[in-house]
Short mmCIF file of C-alpha atoms (C1' of nucleotides) in Angstrom, two decimals:
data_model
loop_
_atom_site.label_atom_id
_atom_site.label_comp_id
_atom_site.label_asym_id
_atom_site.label_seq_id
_atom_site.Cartn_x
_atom_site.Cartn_y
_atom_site.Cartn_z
CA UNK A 1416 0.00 0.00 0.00
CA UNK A 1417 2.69 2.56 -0.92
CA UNK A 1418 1.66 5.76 -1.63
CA UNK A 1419 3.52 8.54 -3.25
CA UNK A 1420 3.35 11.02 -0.73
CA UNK A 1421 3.96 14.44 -0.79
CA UNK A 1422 4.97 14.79 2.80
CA UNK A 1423 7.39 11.73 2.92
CA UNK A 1424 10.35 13.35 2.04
CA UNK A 1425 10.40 16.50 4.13
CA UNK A 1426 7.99 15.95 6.44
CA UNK A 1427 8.05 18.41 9.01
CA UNK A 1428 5.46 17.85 12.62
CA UNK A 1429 3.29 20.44 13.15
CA UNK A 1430 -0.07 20.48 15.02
CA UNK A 1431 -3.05 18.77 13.80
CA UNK A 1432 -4.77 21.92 13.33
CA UNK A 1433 -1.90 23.55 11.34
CA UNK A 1434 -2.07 20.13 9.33
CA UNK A 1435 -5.62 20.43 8.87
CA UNK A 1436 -5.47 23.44 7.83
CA UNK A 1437 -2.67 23.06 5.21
CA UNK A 1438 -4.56 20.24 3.78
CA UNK A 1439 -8.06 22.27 3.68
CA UNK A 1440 -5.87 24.64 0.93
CA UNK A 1441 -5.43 21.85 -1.04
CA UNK A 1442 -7.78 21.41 -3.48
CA UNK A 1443 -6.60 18.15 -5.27
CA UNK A 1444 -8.93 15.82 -3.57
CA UNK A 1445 -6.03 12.70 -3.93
CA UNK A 1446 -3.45 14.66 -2.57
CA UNK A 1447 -5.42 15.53 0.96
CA UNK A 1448 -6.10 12.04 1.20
CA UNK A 1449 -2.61 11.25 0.36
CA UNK A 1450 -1.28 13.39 2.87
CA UNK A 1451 -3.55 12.76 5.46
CA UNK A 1452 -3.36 8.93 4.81
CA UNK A 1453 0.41 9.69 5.64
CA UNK A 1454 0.14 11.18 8.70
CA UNK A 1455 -2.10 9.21 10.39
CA UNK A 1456 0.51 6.46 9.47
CA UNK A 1457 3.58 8.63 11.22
CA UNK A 1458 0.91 8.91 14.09
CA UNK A 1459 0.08 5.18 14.36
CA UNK A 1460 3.78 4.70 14.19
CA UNK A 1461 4.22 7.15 16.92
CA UNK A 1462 1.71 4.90 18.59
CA UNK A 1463 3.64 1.47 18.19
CA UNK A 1464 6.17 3.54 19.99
CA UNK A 1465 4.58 5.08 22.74
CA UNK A 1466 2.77 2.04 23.70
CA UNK A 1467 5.76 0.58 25.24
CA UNK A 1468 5.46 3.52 27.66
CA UNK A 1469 1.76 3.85 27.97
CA UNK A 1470 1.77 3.40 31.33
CA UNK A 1471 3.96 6.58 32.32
CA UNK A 1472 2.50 8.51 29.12
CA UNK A 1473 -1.44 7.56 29.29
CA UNK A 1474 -1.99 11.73 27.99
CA UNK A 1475 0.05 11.14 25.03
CA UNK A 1476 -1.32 8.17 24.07
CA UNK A 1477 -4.96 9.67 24.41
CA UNK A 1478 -3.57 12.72 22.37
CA UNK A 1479 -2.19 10.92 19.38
CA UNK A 1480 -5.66 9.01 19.69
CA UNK A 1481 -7.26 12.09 19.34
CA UNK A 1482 -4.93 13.23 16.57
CA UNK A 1483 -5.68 9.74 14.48
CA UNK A 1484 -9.35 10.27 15.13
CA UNK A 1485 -9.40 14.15 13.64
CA UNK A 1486 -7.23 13.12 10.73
CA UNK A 1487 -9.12 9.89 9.79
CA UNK A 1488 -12.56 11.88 10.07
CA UNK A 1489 -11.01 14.51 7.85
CA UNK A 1490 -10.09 12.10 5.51
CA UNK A 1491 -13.68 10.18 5.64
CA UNK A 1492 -15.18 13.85 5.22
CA UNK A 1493 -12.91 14.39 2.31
CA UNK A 1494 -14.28 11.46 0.37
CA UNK A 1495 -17.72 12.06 1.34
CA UNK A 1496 -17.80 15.45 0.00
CA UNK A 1497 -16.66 14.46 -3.44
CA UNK A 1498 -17.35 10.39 -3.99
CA UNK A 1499 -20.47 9.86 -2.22
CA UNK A 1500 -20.62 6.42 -3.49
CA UNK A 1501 -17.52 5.55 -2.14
CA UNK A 1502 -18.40 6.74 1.39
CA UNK A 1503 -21.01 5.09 1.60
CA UNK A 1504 -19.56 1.60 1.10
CA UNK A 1505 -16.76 2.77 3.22
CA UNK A 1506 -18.21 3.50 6.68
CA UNK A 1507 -20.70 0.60 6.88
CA UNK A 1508 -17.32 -1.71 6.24
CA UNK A 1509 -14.93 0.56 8.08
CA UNK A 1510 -17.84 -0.23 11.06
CA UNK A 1511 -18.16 -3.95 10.43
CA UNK A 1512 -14.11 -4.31 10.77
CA UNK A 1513 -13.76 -2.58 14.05
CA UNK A 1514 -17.21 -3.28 15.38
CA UNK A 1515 -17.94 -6.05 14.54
CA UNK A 1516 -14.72 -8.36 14.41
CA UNK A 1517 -13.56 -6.89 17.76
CA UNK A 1518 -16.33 -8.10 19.17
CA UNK A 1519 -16.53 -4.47 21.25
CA UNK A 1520 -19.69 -3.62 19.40
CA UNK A 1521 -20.96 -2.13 22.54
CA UNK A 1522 -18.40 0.21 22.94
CA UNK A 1523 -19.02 2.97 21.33
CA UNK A 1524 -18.02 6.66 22.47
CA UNK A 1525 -19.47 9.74 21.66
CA UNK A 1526 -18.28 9.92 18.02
CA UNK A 1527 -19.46 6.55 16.42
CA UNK A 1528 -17.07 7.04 13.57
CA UNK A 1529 -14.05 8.48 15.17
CA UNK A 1530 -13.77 5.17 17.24
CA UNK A 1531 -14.45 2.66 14.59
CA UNK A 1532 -11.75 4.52 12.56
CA UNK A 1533 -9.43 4.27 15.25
CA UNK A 1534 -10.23 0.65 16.51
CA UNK A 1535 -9.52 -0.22 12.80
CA UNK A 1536 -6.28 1.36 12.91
CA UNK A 1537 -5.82 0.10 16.30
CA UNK A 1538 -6.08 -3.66 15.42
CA UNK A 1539 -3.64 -3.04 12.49
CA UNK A 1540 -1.33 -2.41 15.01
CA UNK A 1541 -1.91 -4.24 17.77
CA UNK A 1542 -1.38 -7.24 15.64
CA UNK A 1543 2.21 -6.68 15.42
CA UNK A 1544 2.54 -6.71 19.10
CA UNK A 1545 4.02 -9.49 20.57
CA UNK A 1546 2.71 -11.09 23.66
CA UNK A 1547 4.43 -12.49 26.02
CA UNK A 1548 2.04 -14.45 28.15
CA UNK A 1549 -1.19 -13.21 27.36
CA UNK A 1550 -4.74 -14.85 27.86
CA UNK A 1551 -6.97 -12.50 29.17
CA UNK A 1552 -8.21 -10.88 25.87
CA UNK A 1553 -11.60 -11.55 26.34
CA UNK A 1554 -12.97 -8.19 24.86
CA UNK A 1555 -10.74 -8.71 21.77
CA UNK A 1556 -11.99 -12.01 20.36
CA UNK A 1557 -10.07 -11.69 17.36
CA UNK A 1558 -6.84 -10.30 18.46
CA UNK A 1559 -4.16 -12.81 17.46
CA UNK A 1560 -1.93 -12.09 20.71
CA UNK A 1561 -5.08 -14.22 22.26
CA UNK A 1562 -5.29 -17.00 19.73
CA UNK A 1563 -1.58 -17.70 20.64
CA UNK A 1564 -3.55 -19.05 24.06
CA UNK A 1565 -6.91 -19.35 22.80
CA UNK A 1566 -7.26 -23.16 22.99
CA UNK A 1567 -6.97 -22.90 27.08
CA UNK A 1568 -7.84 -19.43 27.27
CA UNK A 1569 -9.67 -18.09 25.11
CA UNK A 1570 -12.82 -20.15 26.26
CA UNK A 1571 -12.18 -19.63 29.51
CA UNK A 1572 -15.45 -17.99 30.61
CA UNK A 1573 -17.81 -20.49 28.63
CA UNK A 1574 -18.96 -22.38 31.94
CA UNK A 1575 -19.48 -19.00 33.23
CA UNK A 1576 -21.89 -17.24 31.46
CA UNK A 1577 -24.51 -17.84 33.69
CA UNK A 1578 -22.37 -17.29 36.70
CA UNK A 1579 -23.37 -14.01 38.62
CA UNK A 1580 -19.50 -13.89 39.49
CA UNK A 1581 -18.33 -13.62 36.01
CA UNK A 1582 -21.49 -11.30 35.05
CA UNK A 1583 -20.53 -8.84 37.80
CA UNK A 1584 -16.96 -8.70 36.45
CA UNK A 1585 -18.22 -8.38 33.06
CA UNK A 1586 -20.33 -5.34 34.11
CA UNK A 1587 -17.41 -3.93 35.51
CA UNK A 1588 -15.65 -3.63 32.58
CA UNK A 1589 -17.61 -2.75 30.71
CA UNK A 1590 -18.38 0.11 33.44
CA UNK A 1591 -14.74 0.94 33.06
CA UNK A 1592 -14.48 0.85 29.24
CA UNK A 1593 -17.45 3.11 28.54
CA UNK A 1594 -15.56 5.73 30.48
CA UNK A 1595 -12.81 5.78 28.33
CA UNK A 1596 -14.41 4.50 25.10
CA UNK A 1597 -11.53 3.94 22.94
CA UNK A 1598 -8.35 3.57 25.32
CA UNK A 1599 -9.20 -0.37 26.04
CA UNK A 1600 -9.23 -1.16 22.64
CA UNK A 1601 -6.15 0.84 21.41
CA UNK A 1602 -3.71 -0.93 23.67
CA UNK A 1603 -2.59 -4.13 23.05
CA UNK A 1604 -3.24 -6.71 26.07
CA UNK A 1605 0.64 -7.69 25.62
CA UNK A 1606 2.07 -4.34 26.33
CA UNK A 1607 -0.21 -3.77 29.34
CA UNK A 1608 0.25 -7.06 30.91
CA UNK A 1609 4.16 -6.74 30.75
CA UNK A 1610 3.68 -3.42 32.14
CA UNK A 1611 1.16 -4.29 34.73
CA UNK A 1612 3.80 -5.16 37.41
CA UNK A 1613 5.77 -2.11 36.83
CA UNK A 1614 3.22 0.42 38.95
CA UNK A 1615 0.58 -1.78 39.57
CA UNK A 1616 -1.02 0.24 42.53
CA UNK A 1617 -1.87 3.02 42.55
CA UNK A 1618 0.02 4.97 39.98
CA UNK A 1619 0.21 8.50 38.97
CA UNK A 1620 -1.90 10.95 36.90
CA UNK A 1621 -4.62 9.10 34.54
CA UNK A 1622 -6.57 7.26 36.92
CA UNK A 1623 -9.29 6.17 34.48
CA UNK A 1624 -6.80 5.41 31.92
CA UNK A 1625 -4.57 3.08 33.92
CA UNK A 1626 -7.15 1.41 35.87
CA UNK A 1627 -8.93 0.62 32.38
CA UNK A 1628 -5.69 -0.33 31.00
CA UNK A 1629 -4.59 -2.71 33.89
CA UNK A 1630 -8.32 -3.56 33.92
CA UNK A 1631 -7.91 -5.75 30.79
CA UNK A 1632 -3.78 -6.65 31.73
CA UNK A 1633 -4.07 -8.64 34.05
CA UNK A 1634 -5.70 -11.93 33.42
CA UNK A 1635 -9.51 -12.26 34.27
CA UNK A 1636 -9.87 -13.78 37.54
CA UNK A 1637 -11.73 -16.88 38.08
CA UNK A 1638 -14.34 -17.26 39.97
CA UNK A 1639 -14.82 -20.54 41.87
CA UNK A 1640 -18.41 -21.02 42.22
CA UNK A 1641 -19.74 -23.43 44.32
CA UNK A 1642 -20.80 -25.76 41.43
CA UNK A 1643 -16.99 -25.37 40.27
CA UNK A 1644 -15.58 -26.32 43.52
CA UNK A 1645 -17.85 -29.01 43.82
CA UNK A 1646 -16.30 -30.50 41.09
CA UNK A 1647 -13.20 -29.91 41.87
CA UNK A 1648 -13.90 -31.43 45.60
CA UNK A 1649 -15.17 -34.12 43.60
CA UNK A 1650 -12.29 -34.99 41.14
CA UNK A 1651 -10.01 -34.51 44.49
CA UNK A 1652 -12.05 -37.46 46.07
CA UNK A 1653 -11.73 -39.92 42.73
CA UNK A 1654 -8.24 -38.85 42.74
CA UNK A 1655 -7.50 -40.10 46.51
CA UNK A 1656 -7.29 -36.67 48.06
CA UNK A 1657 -6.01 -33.42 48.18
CA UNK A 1658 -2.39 -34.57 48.49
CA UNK A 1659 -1.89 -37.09 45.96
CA UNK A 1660 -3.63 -35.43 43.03
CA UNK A 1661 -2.17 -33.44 41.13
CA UNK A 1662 -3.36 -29.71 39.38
CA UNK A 1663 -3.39 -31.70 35.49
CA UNK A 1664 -5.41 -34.50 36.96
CA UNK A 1665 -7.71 -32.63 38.61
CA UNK A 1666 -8.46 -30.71 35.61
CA UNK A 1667 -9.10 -33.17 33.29
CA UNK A 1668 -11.43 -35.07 35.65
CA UNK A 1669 -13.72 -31.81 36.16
CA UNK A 1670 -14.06 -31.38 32.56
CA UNK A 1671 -14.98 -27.61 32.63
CA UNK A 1672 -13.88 -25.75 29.33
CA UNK A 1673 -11.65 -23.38 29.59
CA UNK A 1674 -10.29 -24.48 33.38
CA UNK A 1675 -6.46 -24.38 33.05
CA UNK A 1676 -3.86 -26.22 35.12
CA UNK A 1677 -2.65 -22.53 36.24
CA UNK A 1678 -6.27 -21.87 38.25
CA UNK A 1679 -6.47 -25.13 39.15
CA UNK A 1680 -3.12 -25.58 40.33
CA UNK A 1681 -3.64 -22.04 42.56
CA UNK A 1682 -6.96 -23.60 43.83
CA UNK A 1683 -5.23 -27.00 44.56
CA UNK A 1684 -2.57 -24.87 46.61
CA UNK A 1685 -5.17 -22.90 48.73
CA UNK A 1686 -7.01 -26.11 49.37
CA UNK A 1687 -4.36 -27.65 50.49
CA UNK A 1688 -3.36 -24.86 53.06
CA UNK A 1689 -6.78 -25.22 54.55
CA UNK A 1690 -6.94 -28.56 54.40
CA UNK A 1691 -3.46 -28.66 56.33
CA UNK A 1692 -4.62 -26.01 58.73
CA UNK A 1693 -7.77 -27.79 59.72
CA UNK A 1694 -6.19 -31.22 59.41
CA UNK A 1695 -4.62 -31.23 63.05
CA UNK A 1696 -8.16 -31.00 64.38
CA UNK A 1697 -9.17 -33.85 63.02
CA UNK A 1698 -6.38 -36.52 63.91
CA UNK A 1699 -9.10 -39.33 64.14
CA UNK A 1700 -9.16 -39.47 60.16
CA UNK A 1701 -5.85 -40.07 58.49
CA UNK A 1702 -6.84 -40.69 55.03
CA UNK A 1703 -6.84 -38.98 52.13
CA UNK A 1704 -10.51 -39.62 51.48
CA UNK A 1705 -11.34 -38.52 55.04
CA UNK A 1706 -9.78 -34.73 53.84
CA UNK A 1707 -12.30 -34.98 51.37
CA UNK A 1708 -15.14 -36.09 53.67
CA UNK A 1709 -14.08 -32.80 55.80
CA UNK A 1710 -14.72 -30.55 52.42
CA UNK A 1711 -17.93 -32.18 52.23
CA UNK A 1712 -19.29 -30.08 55.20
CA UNK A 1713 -18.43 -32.57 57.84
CA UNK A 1714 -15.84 -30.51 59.28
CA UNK A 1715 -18.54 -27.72 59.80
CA UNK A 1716 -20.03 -29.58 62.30
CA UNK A 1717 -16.65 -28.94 64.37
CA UNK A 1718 -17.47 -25.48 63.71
CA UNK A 1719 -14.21 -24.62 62.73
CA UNK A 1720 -13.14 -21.20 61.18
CA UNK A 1721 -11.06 -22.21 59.30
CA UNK A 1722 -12.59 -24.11 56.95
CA UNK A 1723 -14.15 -21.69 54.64
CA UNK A 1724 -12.89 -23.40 51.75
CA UNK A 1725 -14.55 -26.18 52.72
CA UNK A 1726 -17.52 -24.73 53.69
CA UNK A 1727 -18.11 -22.76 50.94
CA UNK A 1728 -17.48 -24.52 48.15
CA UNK A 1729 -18.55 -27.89 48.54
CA UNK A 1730 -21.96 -26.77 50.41
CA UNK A 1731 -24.23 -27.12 47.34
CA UNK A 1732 -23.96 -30.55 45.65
CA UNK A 1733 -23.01 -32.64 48.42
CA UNK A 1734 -24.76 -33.76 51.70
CA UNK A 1735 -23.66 -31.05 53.94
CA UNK A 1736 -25.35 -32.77 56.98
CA UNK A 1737 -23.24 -29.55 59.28
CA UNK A 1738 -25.01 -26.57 57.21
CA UNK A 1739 -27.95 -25.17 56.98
CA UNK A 1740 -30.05 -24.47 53.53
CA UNK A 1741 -29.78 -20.92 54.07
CA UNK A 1742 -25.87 -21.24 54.35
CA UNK A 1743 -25.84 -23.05 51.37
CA UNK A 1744 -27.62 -20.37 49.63
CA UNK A 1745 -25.75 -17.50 51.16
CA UNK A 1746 -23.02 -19.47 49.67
CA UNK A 1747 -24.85 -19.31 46.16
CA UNK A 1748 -25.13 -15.60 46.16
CA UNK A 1749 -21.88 -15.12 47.00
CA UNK A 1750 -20.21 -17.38 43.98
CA UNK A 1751 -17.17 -15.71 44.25
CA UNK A 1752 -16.63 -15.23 47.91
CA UNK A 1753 -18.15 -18.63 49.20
CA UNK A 1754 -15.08 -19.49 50.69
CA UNK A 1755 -15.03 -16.17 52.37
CA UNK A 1756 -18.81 -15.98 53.62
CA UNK A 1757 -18.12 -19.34 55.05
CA UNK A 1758 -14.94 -17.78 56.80
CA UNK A 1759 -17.00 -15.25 58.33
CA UNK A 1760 -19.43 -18.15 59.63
"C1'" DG B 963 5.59 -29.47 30.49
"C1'" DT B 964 4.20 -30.05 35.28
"C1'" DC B 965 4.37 -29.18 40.02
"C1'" DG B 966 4.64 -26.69 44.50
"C1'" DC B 967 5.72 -22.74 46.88
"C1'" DA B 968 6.06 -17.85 47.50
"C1'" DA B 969 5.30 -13.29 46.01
"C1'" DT B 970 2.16 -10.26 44.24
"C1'" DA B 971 -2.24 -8.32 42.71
"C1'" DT B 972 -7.14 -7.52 43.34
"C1'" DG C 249 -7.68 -10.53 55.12
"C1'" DA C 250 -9.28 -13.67 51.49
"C1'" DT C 251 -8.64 -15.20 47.11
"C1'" DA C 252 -6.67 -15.47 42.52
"C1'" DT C 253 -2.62 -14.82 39.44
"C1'" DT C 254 2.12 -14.91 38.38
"C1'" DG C 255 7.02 -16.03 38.90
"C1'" DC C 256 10.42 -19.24 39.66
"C1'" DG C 257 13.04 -23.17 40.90
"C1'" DA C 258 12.83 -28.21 41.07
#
DNA sequence: GTCGCAATAT
DNA sequence: GATATTGCGA
């Protein structure tokens, strides 16, 4: 797509305006577009490179945005005035690509057409980013930094669509990404999650900005719902116990789409703490299978704090002979935080 | 690649 | 403080 441009040679920076400006004296239609077409490319360059410092430079990178947005609405104004035809094909496509194949069809700030020219642009470049270790993309369906993880990843949230946990975290980005309409799509998942231990807490000026950014860095959390732990409680129990299995076993006896070895493995590990914690108070059982029987709600009858886990989790779905319905619905409210209510028992 | 632990983030 | 994610060595 090379494009003999005008400005290529002695291309000088100057403000948007003054560019706009320079361009509106133009009258050959092709060379506006030409020129205009060129800078938004030296901006989106500018945007590869500020990206890698997004986090200390969230202003710039909003300003550039801006600058994109002006000069790609001057340019779709340009060809509306003279081709109509032409405009008219090009919007509704320009809006399937960004809308549509981003899967961010919802997000949509106050200028329809400034965003879906810069989540275009956006995607362009975002494919060239490299990811590291990146999963989390779940607003960008189609971003290829996720399909690099998509088999374990990218389906990660299937089981928990109807999950209130999940719902409440979608709601809460999407909270977060209607405040700053186009900044979650313009910044590649990669670059944020490399970043996102730099300054994680509370870092300096753009609050909205970095919070949206490190909203979508760090990978989604997962929500153990009762009916997930269950499951898991369960495939501990076929497996002999909390000790002997092992995070891959586990996770291919509980069959949920999407689980990976990673969540598992972290749920294994905070199982076993409170396992081991409560296990002293119960020296009469010494299997495995007996840590399992505690999960199952018989350790609640001890009334022991510190079995939330246990509690929690495992209430709904098994005979819980040491809870109550109403805990066990608490418990289903809570999705998330069963483990927690239960601590709080 | 998998696992377990510890550090870190939310 | 509880829970989930990530890093790292084994």
């Amino acid at each position: 797509m090379e494009l003999s441009l005008d400005l290529s040679l002695g291309f000088v920076p100057k403000t948007v305006s003054e560019f706009l400006g320079e361009i509106s004296r133009s009258r050959d239609r092709s060379e506006k577009l030409s020129m205009l077409d060129d800078f938004v490319k030296r901006l989106e360059e500018e945007m590869r490179k500020i990206d890698a410092f997004k986090r200390e430079l969230p202003l710039c990178v909003l300003l550039v945005n801006d600058a994109i947005t002006r000069l790609k609405k001057e340019a779709a104004r340009c060809m509306e005035i003279e081709d109509r035809p032409v405009i008219e094909e090009f919007i509704p496509s320009s809006s399937k690509t960004s809308s549509g194949e981003n899967g961010q069809l919802s997000i949509m700030g106050r200028d329809g057409c400034e965003k879906k020219n810069w989540m275009s642009s956006a995607q362009l470049w975002s494919t060239e980013t490299k990811s590291r270790n990146e999963h989390d993309d779940w607003s960008v369906p189609e971003n290829p930094i996720q399909s690099q993880n998509q088999k374990s990843r990218g389906e990660a949230f299937i089981p928990f669509k109807g999950n209130s946990c999940f719902q409440k975290e979608l709601m809460k980005e999407d909270k977060e990404v209607s405040q700053v309409p186009s900044l979650c799509l313009m910044t590649p998942p990669s670059e944020l999650h490399s970043n996102s231990k730099l300054g994680s807490k509370g870092s300096n000026a753009s609050s909205l900005l970095t919070q949206s950014l490190q909203q979508t860095a760090r990978k989604q959390r997962r929500c153990w719902s009762p009916e997930l732990h269950r499951r898991f409680v369960d495939a501990l129990q076929q497996l002999g116990g909390a000790q002997v299995a092992t995070p891959k076993q586990i996770r291919e006896l509980m069959q949920v789409e999407g689980l990976t070895n990673d969540e598992v493995k972290s749920h294994l590990q905070k199982y076993r703490l409170h396992v081991r914690r409560v296990a002293p108070t119960n020296g009469l059982w010494t299997g495995q299978d007996q840590c399992e029987e505690i999960s199952k709600g018989k350790l609640s009858e001890s009334g022991s704090p510190q079995s939330p886990l246990l509690l929690g989790g495992s209430a709904k779905g098994f005979s819980c002979s040491g809870r109550s319905s109403t805990d066990a619905e608490e418990d289903e409210k809570s999705d998330c935080h069963s483990w927690r209510d239960g601590h709080k028992l």
